[in-house]
CSV table of C-alpha atoms in Angstrom, one decimal:
chain,number,residue,atom,x,y,z
K,247,MET,CA,-72.3,29.9,38.3
K,248,VAL,CA,-70.5,26.6,38.4
K,249,HIS,CA,-72.7,23.6,38.0
K,250,CYS,CA,-71.6,20.4,39.8
K,251,LYS,CA,-73.0,17.0,39.8
K,252,PRO,CA,-72.6,14.3,42.4
K,253,ALA,CA,-70.4,11.4,41.3
K,254,SER,CA,-70.7,9.4,44.5
K,255,PRO,CA,-72.0,10.3,47.9
K,256,GLY,CA,-69.9,13.1,49.4
K,257,LEU,CA,-67.8,13.6,46.2
K,258,MET,CA,-68.5,16.4,43.8
K,259,ILE,CA,-67.0,16.4,40.2
K,260,ARG,CA,-66.8,19.7,38.5
K,261,PRO,CA,-67.9,19.5,34.8
K,262,ALA,CA,-65.4,20.8,32.3
K,263,MET,CA,-65.5,21.8,28.6
K,264,LYS,CA,-64.6,19.2,26.0
K,265,VAL,CA,-61.6,20.2,23.9
K,266,ILE,CA,-60.6,18.2,20.8
K,267,MET,CA,-57.2,19.0,19.3
K,268,THR,CA,-56.4,17.9,15.7
K,269,HIS,CA,-53.2,16.5,14.4
K,270,PRO,CA,-52.1,15.1,16.6
K,271,HIS,CA,-55.5,14.1,17.8
K,272,LYS,CA,-56.1,14.6,21.5
K,273,GLU,CA,-59.2,14.9,23.7
K,274,LEU,CA,-59.0,17.0,26.9
K,275,GLU,CA,-61.3,18.3,29.5
K,276,VAL,CA,-60.6,21.8,30.7
K,277,PRO,CA,-62.5,23.6,33.4
K,278,GLY,CA,-64.3,26.8,32.3
K,279,PRO,CA,-65.0,29.6,32.2
K,280,THR,CA,-61.9,30.7,30.4
K,281,ARG,CA,-61.0,33.0,27.5
K,282,VAL,CA,-59.7,31.6,24.3
K,283,HIS,CA,-56.2,33.2,24.7
K,284,GLN,CA,-56.0,31.8,28.3
K,285,LEU,CA,-56.9,28.3,27.0
K,286,LEU,CA,-54.1,28.5,24.3
K,287,GLN,CA,-51.7,29.8,26.9
K,288,ARG,CA,-52.6,27.0,29.3
K,289,LEU,CA,-51.9,24.4,26.6
K,290,ASP,CA,-48.7,26.3,25.5
K,291,LEU,CA,-50.0,26.8,22.0
K,292,THR,CA,-48.9,29.6,19.7
K,293,PRO,CA,-52.1,31.5,18.6
K,294,GLU,CA,-50.7,32.0,15.1
K,295,ALA,CA,-50.7,28.2,14.5
K,296,TYR,CA,-54.2,27.4,15.6
K,297,LEU,CA,-57.9,28.2,15.1
K,298,VAL,CA,-60.3,27.8,18.0
K,299,ILE,CA,-63.8,26.6,16.8
K,300,ARG,CA,-66.9,26.4,19.0
K,301,GLY,CA,-69.5,24.2,17.4
K,302,ASP,CA,-68.8,25.2,13.8
K,303,GLU,CA,-68.1,28.9,14.5
K,304,LEU,CA,-64.7,30.5,14.8
K,305,VAL,CA,-64.1,32.4,18.0
K,306,THR,CA,-61.7,35.2,18.8
K,307,GLU,CA,-59.2,35.3,21.6
K,308,ASP,CA,-61.4,37.3,24.0
K,309,THR,CA,-64.3,34.9,23.8
K,310,VAL,CA,-65.3,33.3,27.1
K,311,LEU,CA,-65.6,29.5,26.8
K,312,ARG,CA,-67.9,27.7,29.2
K,313,ASP,CA,-68.1,24.2,30.6
K,314,SER,CA,-71.0,23.4,28.3
K,315,ASP,CA,-69.0,24.3,25.2
K,316,SER,CA,-67.5,21.7,22.8
K,317,ILE,CA,-64.3,23.2,21.5
K,318,GLU,CA,-62.0,22.2,18.6
K,319,ILE,CA,-58.4,23.5,18.6
K,320,ARG,CA,-57.3,23.1,15.0
K,321,SER,CA,-53.7,23.2,13.9
K,322,VAL,CA,-53.3,25.2,10.7
K,323,ILE,CA,-49.8,24.2,9.9
K,324,SER,CA,-49.3,21.9,6.9
K,325,GLY,CA,-46.7,20.9,4.4
K,326,GLY,CA,-43.6,18.8,4.2
C,261,MET,CA,-64.5,41.7,19.9
C,262,ARG,CA,-66.1,43.7,17.1
C,263,CYS,CA,-65.2,44.0,13.4
C,264,ARG,CA,-63.0,47.1,12.8
C,265,LYS,CA,-64.9,47.9,9.6
C,266,CYS,CA,-68.6,47.3,10.4
C,267,ALA,CA,-68.9,46.6,14.1
C,268,HIS,CA,-70.5,43.2,13.7
C,269,PRO,CA,-69.1,40.4,15.9
C,270,ALA,CA,-65.5,39.6,14.8
C,271,VAL,CA,-64.5,36.0,13.9
C,272,ILE,CA,-60.8,36.6,13.5
C,273,LYS,CA,-58.1,38.8,14.9
C,274,MET,CA,-55.1,39.5,12.6
C,275,PRO,CA,-52.4,41.0,14.7
C,276,ARG,CA,-50.1,41.5,11.6
C,277,HIS,CA,-52.7,44.0,10.3
C,278,ASN,CA,-53.8,45.1,13.7
C,279,ILE,CA,-57.4,44.4,12.8
C,280,SER,CA,-60.3,42.2,13.7
C,281,LEU,CA,-63.0,41.3,11.1
C,282,CYS,CA,-66.4,39.7,10.9
C,283,LYS,CA,-67.3,36.9,8.4
C,284,ASP,CA,-68.2,39.2,5.5
C,285,CYS,CA,-65.4,41.7,5.9
C,286,PHE,CA,-62.9,38.9,6.3
C,287,THR,CA,-64.1,37.2,3.1
C,288,GLU,CA,-63.8,40.5,1.3
C,289,PHE,CA,-60.3,40.9,2.8
C,290,VAL,CA,-59.2,37.5,1.5
C,291,HIS,CA,-60.7,38.1,-1.9
C,292,ASN,CA,-58.9,41.4,-2.1
C,293,GLN,CA,-55.5,39.9,-1.2
C,294,VAL,CA,-55.9,37.3,-3.9
C,295,ARG,CA,-57.0,39.9,-6.5
C,296,ARG,CA,-54.0,42.0,-5.5
C,297,ALA,CA,-51.6,39.1,-5.9
C,298,ILE,CA,-53.0,38.1,-9.3
C,299,LYS,CA,-52.8,41.7,-10.5
C,300,ALA,CA,-49.3,42.6,-9.1
C,301,HIS,CA,-47.7,39.6,-10.7
C,302,ARG,CA,-49.9,39.5,-13.8
C,303,MET,CA,-50.7,35.8,-13.1
C,304,PHE,CA,-53.6,35.4,-15.4
C,305,THR,CA,-56.6,37.2,-16.9
C,306,ALA,CA,-60.3,36.5,-16.8
C,307,GLU,CA,-60.1,34.8,-20.2
C,308,ASP,CA,-57.3,32.4,-19.2
C,309,ARG,CA,-57.8,28.7,-18.4
C,310,ILE,CA,-56.2,27.8,-15.0
C,311,LEU,CA,-55.3,24.4,-13.7
C,312,VAL,CA,-55.3,24.3,-9.9
C,313,ALA,CA,-53.1,21.6,-8.2
C,314,VAL,CA,-55.4,20.2,-5.5
C,315,SER,CA,-54.4,17.8,-2.7
C,316,GLY,CA,-57.6,17.8,-0.5
C,317,GLY,CA,-55.9,20.2,2.0
C,318,LYS,CA,-57.1,23.6,3.0
C,319,ASP,CA,-54.8,25.7,0.8
C,320,SER,CA,-55.6,24.1,-2.6
C,321,LEU,CA,-59.3,23.6,-2.1
C,322,THR,CA,-59.6,27.2,-0.8
C,323,LEU,CA,-57.7,28.5,-3.8
C,324,TRP,CA,-59.9,26.6,-6.2
C,325,ALA,CA,-63.0,27.9,-4.3
C,326,ILE,CA,-61.8,31.5,-4.4
C,327,LEU,CA,-60.8,31.5,-8.1
C,328,LEU,CA,-64.3,30.1,-9.0
C,329,LYS,CA,-66.0,32.8,-6.8
C,330,LEU,CA,-63.9,35.5,-8.4
C,331,GLY,CA,-65.1,34.4,-11.8
C,332,TYR,CA,-62.0,32.6,-13.1
C,333,ARG,CA,-62.1,29.5,-15.4
C,334,ALA,CA,-60.4,27.1,-13.0
C,335,ASP,CA,-60.2,23.3,-13.3
C,336,ALA,CA,-58.1,21.1,-11.0
C,337,LEU,CA,-55.8,18.2,-11.0
C,338,TYR,CA,-55.5,15.7,-8.1
C,339,VAL,CA,-52.5,13.4,-8.0
C,340,ASP,CA,-53.3,10.2,-6.0
C,341,LEU,CA,-50.0,9.3,-4.4
C,342,GLY,CA,-51.2,5.9,-3.0
C,343,ILE,CA,-50.4,6.7,0.6
C,344,GLY,CA,-52.9,4.3,2.2
C,345,ASP,CA,-55.9,5.7,4.1
C,346,TYR,CA,-54.5,9.2,3.8
C,347,SER,CA,-54.7,9.2,0.1
C,348,LEU,CA,-58.2,7.6,0.2
C,349,ARG,CA,-59.5,10.3,2.5
C,350,SER,CA,-57.9,13.2,0.7
C,351,ARG,CA,-59.3,12.0,-2.7
C,352,GLN,CA,-62.7,11.7,-1.1
C,353,LYS,CA,-62.5,15.4,0.1
C,354,VAL,CA,-61.4,16.5,-3.4
C,355,GLN,CA,-64.2,14.5,-5.1
C,356,ARG,CA,-66.8,15.9,-2.6
C,357,PHE,CA,-65.7,19.5,-3.3
C,358,THR,CA,-65.9,18.8,-7.0
C,359,ASP,CA,-69.4,17.5,-6.8
C,360,THR,CA,-70.8,20.0,-4.3
C,361,VAL,CA,-69.0,23.2,-5.3
C,362,ALA,CA,-67.0,23.1,-8.5
C,363,ALA,CA,-69.7,21.3,-10.5
C,364,ALA,CA,-72.0,24.4,-10.2
C,365,TYR,CA,-69.3,26.4,-12.1
C,366,ALA,CA,-68.9,23.7,-14.8
C,367,SER,CA,-65.4,23.2,-13.5
C,368,ASN,CA,-63.6,19.9,-14.1
C,369,LEU,CA,-61.4,17.6,-12.0
C,370,HIS,CA,-58.5,15.6,-13.6
C,371,VAL,CA,-57.1,12.7,-11.6
C,372,HIS,CA,-53.7,11.1,-12.0
C,373,THR,CA,-53.1,7.9,-10.0
C,374,VAL,CA,-49.4,7.2,-9.4
C,375,GLU,CA,-50.0,3.5,-8.7
C,376,GLN,CA,-51.7,3.0,-12.0
C,377,GLU,CA,-48.8,4.4,-14.0
C,378,GLN,CA,-45.9,3.3,-11.9
C,379,GLY,CA,-47.2,0.1,-10.5
C,380,ALA,CA,-46.4,1.3,-7.0
C,381,GLY,CA,-47.5,4.0,-4.6
C,382,ILE,CA,-45.2,6.9,-3.7
C,383,ARG,CA,-43.6,5.3,-0.6
C,384,GLU,CA,-42.7,2.1,-2.5
C,385,LEU,CA,-41.5,4.2,-5.4
C,386,ALA,CA,-39.2,6.2,-3.1
C,387,THR,CA,-37.8,3.0,-1.7
C,388,LEU,CA,-37.1,1.6,-5.2
C,389,VAL,CA,-35.3,4.6,-6.4
C,390,HIS,CA,-33.5,5.2,-3.0
C,391,ARG,CA,-34.8,8.8,-2.6
C,392,PRO,CA,-36.7,10.4,0.3
C,393,THR,CA,-40.5,10.1,-0.1
C,394,CYS,CA,-41.1,13.9,-0.1
C,395,SER,CA,-38.5,14.5,-2.8
C,396,THR,CA,-40.0,11.7,-5.0
C,397,CYS,CA,-43.5,13.1,-4.3
C,398,GLY,CA,-42.3,16.6,-5.4
C,399,THR,CA,-40.8,15.2,-8.6
C,400,VAL,CA,-44.0,13.3,-9.5
C,401,LYS,CA,-46.3,16.1,-8.7
C,402,ARG,CA,-44.3,18.8,-10.6
C,403,TYR,CA,-44.0,16.5,-13.6
C,404,GLN,CA,-47.7,15.5,-13.7
C,405,PHE,CA,-49.1,19.1,-13.1
C,406,ASN,CA,-46.8,20.4,-15.9
C,407,ARG,CA,-47.7,17.6,-18.2
C,408,VAL,CA,-51.5,18.0,-17.8
C,409,ALA,CA,-51.2,21.8,-18.1
C,410,ILE,CA,-49.3,21.6,-21.3
C,411,GLU,CA,-51.3,18.7,-22.9
C,412,GLN,CA,-54.7,20.2,-22.0
C,413,ASP,CA,-53.6,23.7,-23.1
C,414,TYR,CA,-54.0,25.6,-19.8
C,415,ASP,CA,-52.6,29.1,-19.6
C,416,ALA,CA,-51.4,28.8,-16.0
C,417,MET,CA,-50.9,26.3,-13.3
C,418,ALA,CA,-51.9,27.5,-9.8
C,419,THR,CA,-50.7,26.1,-6.5
C,420,GLY,CA,-52.0,26.8,-3.0
C,421,HIS,CA,-48.6,28.0,-1.6
C,422,ASN,CA,-49.3,30.6,1.2
C,423,LEU,CA,-47.3,33.2,3.0
C,424,ASP,CA,-46.1,30.7,5.7
C,425,ASP,CA,-44.9,28.3,2.9
C,426,GLU,CA,-43.0,31.0,1.2
C,427,ALA,CA,-41.5,32.6,4.3
C,428,ALA,CA,-40.4,29.1,5.6
C,429,ARG,CA,-38.9,28.2,2.2
C,430,LEU,CA,-37.1,31.6,2.1
C,431,LEU,CA,-35.8,31.0,5.7
C,432,GLY,CA,-34.5,27.6,4.7
C,433,ASN,CA,-32.8,28.9,1.5
C,434,VAL,CA,-31.2,31.8,3.4
C,435,LEU,CA,-30.0,29.6,6.2
C,436,HIS,CA,-28.2,27.4,3.7
C,437,TRP,CA,-27.4,30.2,1.3
C,438,GLN,CA,-29.0,28.5,-1.6
C,439,THR,CA,-29.0,31.5,-3.8
C,440,ASP,CA,-29.9,29.6,-7.0
C,441,TYR,CA,-33.2,28.7,-5.4
C,442,LEU,CA,-33.7,32.3,-4.2
C,443,ASP,CA,-33.7,33.5,-7.8
C,444,LYS,CA,-36.8,31.4,-8.6
C,445,GLN,CA,-38.7,32.0,-5.4
C,446,THR,CA,-41.3,34.2,-6.9
C,447,PRO,CA,-45.2,34.0,-7.0
C,448,SER,CA,-45.2,33.9,-10.7
C,449,LEU,CA,-42.8,31.8,-12.9
C,450,PRO,CA,-43.2,32.4,-16.6
C,451,ALA,CA,-43.6,29.6,-19.2
C,452,SER,CA,-40.0,30.3,-20.1
C,453,LEU,CA,-39.8,27.8,-23.0
C,454,GLY,CA,-42.0,25.3,-24.8
C,455,GLY,CA,-43.0,22.4,-22.6
C,456,PHE,CA,-43.1,24.5,-19.4
C,457,ALA,CA,-46.4,25.8,-18.0
C,458,LYS,CA,-46.6,29.1,-16.3
C,459,LYS,CA,-46.7,28.6,-12.5
C,460,VAL,CA,-48.5,31.0,-10.1
C,461,LYS,CA,-49.2,31.2,-6.4
C,462,PRO,CA,-52.2,33.4,-5.8
C,463,LEU,CA,-52.4,32.8,-2.0
C,464,TYR,CA,-48.9,34.1,-1.3
C,465,ARG,CA,-50.2,37.2,0.6
C,466,LEU,CA,-52.3,35.1,3.0
C,467,THR,CA,-51.2,33.2,6.1
C,468,GLU,CA,-52.1,29.5,6.7
C,469,ARG,CA,-54.3,30.7,9.6
C,470,GLU,CA,-56.2,33.1,7.4
C,471,ILE,CA,-56.7,30.4,4.7
C,472,ALA,CA,-57.9,27.8,7.3
C,473,ALA,CA,-60.2,30.5,8.8
C,474,TYR,CA,-61.7,31.1,5.3
C,475,ALA,CA,-62.2,27.4,4.8
C,476,VAL,CA,-64.0,27.0,8.2
C,477,ILE,CA,-66.2,30.1,7.5
C,478,HIS,CA,-67.2,28.9,4.0
C,479,HIS,CA,-67.6,25.2,5.1
C,480,ILE,CA,-64.9,23.9,2.8
C,481,ASP,CA,-64.5,20.3,3.9
C,482,TYR,CA,-60.7,19.7,3.7
C,483,ILE,CA,-58.4,17.0,5.1
C,484,VAL,CA,-57.2,18.4,8.5
C,485,GLU,CA,-54.7,15.7,9.2
C,486,GLU,CA,-51.1,16.1,8.0
C,487,CYS,CA,-49.6,13.9,5.3
C,488,PRO,CA,-47.9,11.1,7.4
C,489,MET,CA,-44.8,11.5,5.2
C,490,ALA,CA,-44.3,15.1,6.3
C,491,LYS,CA,-43.4,14.2,9.9
C,492,GLY,CA,-40.0,15.6,10.9
C,493,SER,CA,-39.8,17.8,7.8
C,494,LYS,CA,-37.5,20.8,8.0
C,495,LEU,CA,-40.1,23.1,6.4
C,496,LEU,CA,-42.4,22.4,9.4
C,497,ALA,CA,-39.6,23.2,11.8
C,498,TYR,CA,-39.0,26.6,10.0
C,499,LYS,CA,-42.8,27.3,10.2
C,500,HIS,CA,-42.9,26.7,13.9
C,501,ALA,CA,-39.9,28.9,14.4
C,502,LEU,CA,-41.4,31.7,12.3
C,503,ASN,CA,-44.7,31.4,14.2
C,504,ARG,CA,-42.9,31.9,17.5
C,505,LEU,CA,-41.3,35.0,16.1
C,506,GLU,CA,-44.7,36.2,14.8
C,507,ALA,CA,-46.2,35.8,18.2
C,508,ASP,CA,-43.6,38.2,19.7
C,509,SER,CA,-43.5,40.5,16.7
C,510,PRO,CA,-46.6,40.4,14.5
C,511,GLY,CA,-45.9,41.0,10.8
C,512,THR,CA,-42.6,39.2,10.9
C,513,LYS,CA,-43.5,36.7,8.1
C,514,HIS,CA,-45.2,39.3,6.0
C,515,THR,CA,-42.2,41.7,6.2
C,516,PHE,CA,-39.7,38.9,5.7
C,517,TYR,CA,-41.2,37.5,2.5
C,518,LEU,CA,-42.8,40.6,0.9
C,519,THR,CA,-39.6,42.7,1.5
C,520,PHE,CA,-37.7,39.9,-0.2
C,521,LEU,CA,-40.0,40.2,-3.2
C,522,ASP,CA,-39.6,44.0,-3.3
C,523,ARG,CA,-35.8,43.7,-3.3
C,524,GLN,CA,-36.0,40.9,-5.9
C,525,ALA,CA,-38.2,43.0,-8.1
C,526,LYS,CA,-35.6,45.9,-8.0
C,527,GLN,CA,-32.5,43.8,-8.4
C,528,GLN,CA,-33.5,40.8,-10.3
C,529,GLU,CA,-33.6,39.8,-13.8
C,530,THR,CA,-36.7,40.4,-15.8
C,531,THR,CA,-39.1,37.6,-17.0
C,532,GLY,CA,-37.3,37.8,-20.4
C,533,GLN,CA,-34.0,37.2,-18.8
C,534,ILE,CA,-35.3,34.1,-16.9
C,535,ALA,CA,-36.7,32.8,-20.2
C,536,GLN,CA,-33.3,33.4,-21.9
C,537,ARG,CA,-31.4,31.7,-19.2
C,538,ASP,CA,-33.8,28.7,-19.2
C,539,GLN,CA,-33.5,28.5,-23.0
C,540,GLU,CA,-29.7,28.3,-22.7
C,541,ARG,CA,-29.8,25.7,-20.0
C,542,LEU,CA,-32.7,23.4,-20.8
C,543,HIS,CA,-33.7,21.2,-23.7
C,544,PRO,CA,-36.3,18.4,-24.3
C,545,CYS,CA,-35.9,15.2,-22.4
C,546,THR,CA,-34.9,12.4,-24.8
C,547,THR,CA,-37.6,10.2,-23.4
C,548,CYS,CA,-40.7,12.3,-22.7
C,549,GLY,CA,-39.9,15.7,-24.3
C,550,GLN,CA,-40.4,17.8,-21.1
C,551,PRO,CA,-37.7,20.5,-20.5
C,552,THR,CA,-34.7,19.2,-18.5
C,553,SER,CA,-31.0,20.2,-17.9
C,554,THR,CA,-29.9,16.5,-18.4
C,555,ASP,CA,-30.4,14.1,-21.3
C,556,VAL,CA,-33.2,12.3,-19.5
C,557,CYS,CA,-35.3,14.2,-17.0
C,558,SER,CA,-35.4,13.2,-13.3
C,559,TYR,CA,-39.0,11.9,-13.6
C,560,CYS,CA,-38.0,9.6,-16.5
C,561,GLN,CA,-34.9,8.5,-14.7
C,562,MET,CA,-36.9,7.6,-11.6
C,563,ARG,CA,-39.5,5.8,-13.8
C,564,ALA,CA,-36.8,3.7,-15.5
C,565,LYS,CA,-35.3,2.7,-12.1
C,566,ALA,CA,-38.7,1.8,-10.7
C,567,LYS,CA,-39.6,-0.2,-13.8
C,568,ALA,CA,-36.4,-2.2,-13.4
C,569,HIS,CA,-37.4,-3.2,-9.9
C,570,VAL,CA,-41.2,-3.7,-10.2
């Protein structure tokens, strides 16, 4: 079920999950529900280069992410 | 998704092994890969004293954590490069890990501060000697890690280089046919002559993603942001290219680097031959005594140039 809250009379804003990306830092709002692999695909990110963390737990590519989730997409590539 | 081994909920899928694992089974997998690397290349024994080169990043702190968990006698050295807030934050991460994890194993942290010795941070130093920052940083780190390992009598110096680092470096060396570098791209370099510490890379069988996953699972608080000096580096470009290949064909990085090591083991010179070649080519630096192929080593040359300007 999708929860909506009224923003102003007659206008409904659909809530979305908060997604934080690290280096470079970016904050996004993405509508759920969506699976982890779909989220990465939508953002054009290579799964091998990122971890997806919900709260402080790692999640696998088939996990369904919901609007109430706070998600971190962490780049794992380092080194110069 | 369920763990292939025990059916508990999986936390990571590893397409290159066609397997998904839960926290406990993944931890065991990582430990086994490190044990296998140490054994295969005779890196060190349980009695040896190891100096881990730590930066505050995921690889080096995870390496230190794993070696301690596996029962090795591992201390660490942090080189403070003086790169503004980045160095401050990375040093805090290292200190925090030392206090909260390493202290319980009676493990020690050594710190070398570039600014204290050189009178300038790494960026200013690079400008003074007209060299790229990353190259200057490499020279300083290699020199200081080797110096501390020798002076404090460690049996081996361990770095957090992983499969992605090694595959990317191999790709770069092959693209430019730098065959001299290929010869020395091995997870274990012997202490070929006096003044050189043995150098080992126990994480070479693990990808960056696996190491980062281990750090998250075990609450290792590392500096997530990249060194600001690394922006635009070729190594990062090679890593991105390899990850795109890996996405289409899982196992590409593993096969590329580990097959190279297999071929190298069959064809290449033995440890004794590397030592013999180094003995013919290298001699003590006239200033500091560390091995070098020139009269004065590159570190001392750099130091002299910097001193003339500071």
